[in-house]
Structures are given as C-alpha cells and as structure tokens.
Amino acid sequence: MAAAQAIDFKDLPDAEYRKIIAKPIVHACDMVPSEMSNEATEIITMAVDKYVTNGNYEAMSKMIKEAMDKKYGPQWHCAIGEGFGFDITYQQPNMIYVYYGKIGILLYKC
C-alpha cells in the first residue's frame, strides 16, 4: 500500500487551493451538543475567511476565542498553526481539532 503524499499548496493554482480549503476537515471532536461543534466550525470558518489571506493566525485565534467565550462562557483556548503537535488536558466534552487546508486549528475549554 502506497503512503499518502503531502500536497504542496504553494504549487497549486489559486482556484484549486481555494477549493481544497473551502471546508474544514474535523480531525477530532467531542463537543456535546452537536450544535456547539457546528457553531465552533462556523466561527472557525469566519475567522479563516477573514484572516487567511494575510496569514494573521494571532487575529484568527483571538476572534475564535472571543466568540466562543461570549457564546459558551469563558476559558476557551485556541491554537492555530502549520505542522504542530499537542498534548492537552481539557474540560470534556469541549474540544475540536480542525484542518483548514494546511492550517491546523485546536479549540478547547479548560
């Protein structure tokens, strides 16, 4: 069985890149109720759409964190980057890990 090859996004035409990152891919999620995960995904999508062109991950994470704090209470944390690993302790069931193109977005409450 052949190993999956990584896609080099900078070699793709702009239209193809936008098609790939059009929807987030949820890698892990334990949010209950499911409306919370849907809302989190929508907030993540809005933040990525707003800041992805200039690569401002700090503004992205701030927007996501503040929206979740406002909607679901304080103590949300958001980490965004490319090619990072993590090991966290969080308040269950309040975690979602999403890939948005080449960007990984970790959102959790503790």
XYZ file of N, CA and C in Angstrom, residues 1-108:
324
model
N 0.852 -1.179 0.000
C 0.000 0.000 0.000
C 0.890 1.231 0.000
N 0.645 2.151 -0.887
C 1.460 3.357 -1.009
C 1.085 4.366 0.071
N 2.080 5.094 0.550
C 1.833 6.137 1.549
C 1.226 7.353 0.865
N 0.389 8.057 1.594
C -0.221 9.269 1.052
C 0.831 10.354 0.904
N 0.777 11.058 -0.201
C 1.715 12.140 -0.440
C 1.128 13.448 0.051
N 1.972 14.258 0.646
C 1.536 15.577 1.103
C 1.403 16.505 -0.101
N 0.419 17.364 -0.037
C 0.191 18.329 -1.112
C 0.990 19.588 -0.804
N 1.733 20.071 -1.804
C 2.449 21.335 -1.651
C 1.523 22.433 -2.154
N 0.892 23.147 -1.211
C -0.138 24.113 -1.550
C 0.378 25.282 -2.371
N 1.638 25.662 -2.194
C 2.144 26.821 -2.935
C 2.288 26.542 -4.424
N 2.286 25.267 -4.827
C 2.376 24.921 -6.243
C 1.018 24.849 -6.923
N -0.051 24.939 -6.146
C -1.394 24.854 -6.716
C -1.856 26.203 -7.243
N -2.636 26.191 -8.310
C -3.269 27.437 -8.756
C -4.230 27.937 -7.665
N -4.479 29.226 -7.635
C -5.311 29.822 -6.594
C -6.697 29.187 -6.520
N -7.304 28.904 -7.653
C -8.642 28.313 -7.681
C -8.651 26.926 -7.031
N -7.627 26.123 -7.316
C -7.529 24.789 -6.713
C -7.308 24.874 -5.206
N -6.453 25.794 -4.782
C -6.184 25.975 -3.353
C -7.472 26.354 -2.619
N -8.222 27.298 -3.158
C -9.485 27.721 -2.528
C -10.488 26.580 -2.463
N -10.488 25.719 -3.475
C -11.390 24.568 -3.486
C -11.038 23.601 -2.358
N -9.758 23.388 -2.128
C -9.313 22.469 -1.075
C -9.651 23.004 0.304
N -9.445 24.311 0.515
C -9.675 24.866 1.848
C -11.082 25.406 2.044
N -11.985 25.122 1.108
C -13.336 25.658 1.188
C -14.085 25.170 2.428
N -13.774 23.974 2.886
C -14.467 23.420 4.045
C -13.446 22.859 5.031
N -13.695 23.075 6.308
C -12.800 22.499 7.306
C -13.011 20.986 7.417
N -11.935 20.297 7.726
C -12.000 18.857 7.949
C -11.817 18.631 9.446
N -12.833 18.096 10.103
C -12.772 17.855 11.535
C -11.984 16.574 11.772
N -10.847 16.709 12.456
C -9.991 15.565 12.755
C -10.407 14.897 14.063
N -10.754 15.695 15.060
C -11.198 15.156 16.351
C -12.180 16.140 16.969
N -13.237 15.595 17.574
C -14.235 16.451 18.210
C -14.999 15.638 19.242
N -15.161 16.223 20.428
C -16.009 15.565 21.426
C -17.033 16.544 21.994
N -17.325 17.603 21.246
C -18.260 18.622 21.718
C -19.685 18.070 21.780
N -20.336 18.353 22.888
C -21.728 17.977 23.078
C -22.442 19.217 23.584
N -23.540 19.621 23.073
C -24.305 19.022 21.980
C -23.668 19.301 20.623
N -24.189 18.645 19.595
C -23.602 18.798 18.256
C -23.764 20.216 17.729
N -24.752 20.964 18.261
C -24.904 22.358 17.847
C -23.661 23.164 18.200
N -22.998 22.816 19.306
C -21.781 23.523 19.708
C -20.667 23.287 18.688
N -20.521 22.052 18.230
C -19.474 21.773 17.234
C -19.791 22.464 15.910
N -21.060 22.515 15.539
C -21.443 23.222 14.317
C -21.154 24.715 14.445
N -21.482 25.288 15.591
C -21.212 26.707 15.835
C -19.711 26.982 15.836
N -18.938 26.116 16.478
C -17.479 26.279 16.506
C -16.908 26.224 15.096
N -17.391 25.289 14.294
C -16.921 25.168 12.914
C -17.265 26.420 12.112
N -18.456 26.974 12.320
C -18.838 28.204 11.625
C -17.964 29.382 12.052
N -17.681 29.484 13.340
C -16.819 30.561 13.845
C -15.415 30.422 13.267
N -14.908 29.200 13.243
C -13.580 28.937 12.667
C -13.561 29.338 11.197
N -14.591 28.971 10.462
C -14.674 29.300 9.035
C -14.675 30.810 8.819
N -15.449 31.538 9.627
C -15.478 33.002 9.501
C -14.103 33.609 9.767
N -13.430 33.122 10.807
C -12.116 33.662 11.146
C -11.089 33.359 10.064
N -11.107 32.151 9.536
C -10.165 31.790 8.467
C -10.445 32.623 7.230
N -11.702 32.747 6.852
C -12.048 33.546 5.674
C -11.574 34.988 5.818
N -11.667 35.520 7.035
C -11.298 36.915 7.260
C -9.784 37.134 7.253
N -9.009 36.200 7.798
C -7.583 36.446 8.020
C -6.619 35.555 7.237
N -7.081 34.575 6.478
C -6.166 33.649 5.814
C -5.311 34.335 4.750
N -5.839 35.351 4.090
C -5.077 35.983 3.007
C -3.812 36.671 3.508
N -3.856 37.215 4.727
C -2.644 37.858 5.250
C -1.904 36.981 6.257
N -2.414 35.760 6.498
C -1.717 34.818 7.383
C -1.655 35.261 8.830
N -2.610 36.053 9.281
C -2.603 36.563 10.648
C -3.274 35.553 11.582
N -2.515 34.525 11.985
C -3.044 33.468 12.845
C -3.416 34.000 14.228
N -2.697 34.997 14.696
C -2.992 35.571 16.012
C -4.386 36.205 16.022
N -4.712 36.969 14.994
C -6.032 37.588 14.914
C -7.119 36.526 14.743
N -6.799 35.467 13.975
C -7.735 34.364 13.794
C -8.077 33.720 15.129
N -7.039 33.375 15.893
C -7.261 32.693 17.169
C -7.984 33.600 18.164
N -7.667 34.893 18.146
C -8.338 35.831 19.044
C -9.830 35.926 18.715
N -10.154 36.001 17.427
C -11.551 36.084 17.014
C -12.322 34.831 17.433
N -11.725 33.661 17.232
C -12.363 32.394 17.584
C -12.567 32.301 19.095
N -11.517 32.591 19.862
C -11.588 32.515 21.319
C -12.649 33.456 21.877
N -12.658 34.704 21.422
C -13.608 35.690 21.947
C -15.056 35.320 21.593
N -15.270 34.785 20.395
C -16.623 34.377 20.010
C -17.104 33.200 20.861
N -16.219 32.241 21.126
C -16.600 31.092 21.945
C -16.785 31.492 23.406
N -15.930 32.385 23.922
C -16.097 32.890 25.291
C -17.461 33.564 25.451
N -17.833 34.345 24.465
C -19.095 35.086 24.525
C -20.292 34.137 24.451
N -20.204 33.142 23.587
C -21.336 32.239 23.363
C -21.451 31.139 24.415
N -20.303 30.579 24.871
C -20.328 29.403 25.743
C -19.604 29.603 27.075
N -19.329 30.836 27.451
C -18.663 31.095 28.718
C -17.155 31.133 28.561
N -16.465 31.678 29.574
C -15.015 31.910 29.471
C -14.165 30.637 29.558
N -12.889 30.883 29.331
C -11.804 29.903 29.426
C -11.628 29.031 28.192
N -11.976 29.554 27.013
C -11.679 28.858 25.764
C -10.256 29.214 25.342
N -9.593 28.269 24.702
C -8.231 28.457 24.210
C -8.199 28.013 22.754
N -7.405 28.716 21.955
C -7.323 28.411 20.535
C -5.865 28.471 20.084
N -5.414 27.404 19.448
C -4.062 27.353 18.884
C -4.187 27.102 17.389
N -3.454 27.889 16.605
C -3.508 27.780 15.153
C -2.093 27.741 14.604
N -1.855 26.860 13.655
C -0.538 26.806 13.043
C -0.451 25.733 11.982
N 0.754 25.569 11.473
C 1.037 24.567 10.455
C 2.047 23.583 11.021
N 1.711 22.321 11.007
C 2.647 21.280 11.405
C 3.013 21.289 12.875
N 2.036 21.349 13.762
C 2.346 21.306 15.184
C 1.665 20.103 15.827
N 2.260 19.623 16.899
C 1.666 18.551 17.680
C 1.232 19.104 19.019
N 0.422 18.347 19.721
C -0.049 18.829 21.014
C -0.465 17.667 21.900
N -0.443 17.933 23.170
C -0.959 17.025 24.185
C -1.552 17.916 25.254
N -2.866 17.914 25.388
C -3.535 18.851 26.282
C -4.461 18.120 27.242
N -4.770 18.792 28.331
C -5.831 18.379 29.232
C -6.904 19.442 29.115
N -8.135 19.024 28.899
C -9.209 19.984 28.687
C -10.467 19.521 29.396
N -11.421 20.444 29.511
C -12.704 20.154 30.131
C -13.574 19.421 29.115
N -13.826 18.153 29.355
C -14.631 17.375 28.419
C -16.096 17.711 28.588
N -16.894 17.721 27.612
C -16.669 17.498 26.186
C -16.596 18.817 25.414
N -15.467 19.464 25.435
C -15.320 20.797 24.850
C -14.043 20.950 24.032
N -13.827 20.074 23.060
C -12.622 20.154 22.247
C -12.969 19.844 20.795
N -12.332 20.597 19.890
C -12.432 20.315 18.460
C -11.082 20.615 17.827
N -10.637 19.730 16.943
C -9.391 19.905 16.205
C -9.730 19.802 14.729
N -9.452 20.877 13.994
C -9.883 21.014 12.607
C -8.689 21.311 11.719
N -8.686 20.713 10.526
C -7.748 21.112 9.481
C -8.500 22.000 8.516
N -7.906 23.109 8.190
C -8.489 24.023 7.211
C -7.412 24.260 6.170
N -7.392 23.409 5.141
C -6.283 23.438 4.194
C -5.029 22.973 4.899
N -3.990 23.788 4.917
C -2.732 23.432 5.582
C -2.677 23.909 7.026
N -3.727 24.551 7.498
C -3.756 25.119 8.839
C -4.465 24.175 9.797
N -3.839 23.905 10.941
C -4.471 23.148 12.000
C -5.014 24.108 13.050
N -6.249 23.869 13.498
C -6.884 24.735 14.492
C -7.381 23.868 15.640
N -6.846 24.138 16.820
C -7.232 23.426 18.028
C -8.015 24.387 18.913
N -9.225 24.015 19.294
C -10.074 24.839 20.145
C -10.551 23.974 21.295
N -10.319 24.450 22.521
C -10.707 23.668 23.686
C -10.993 24.572 24.874
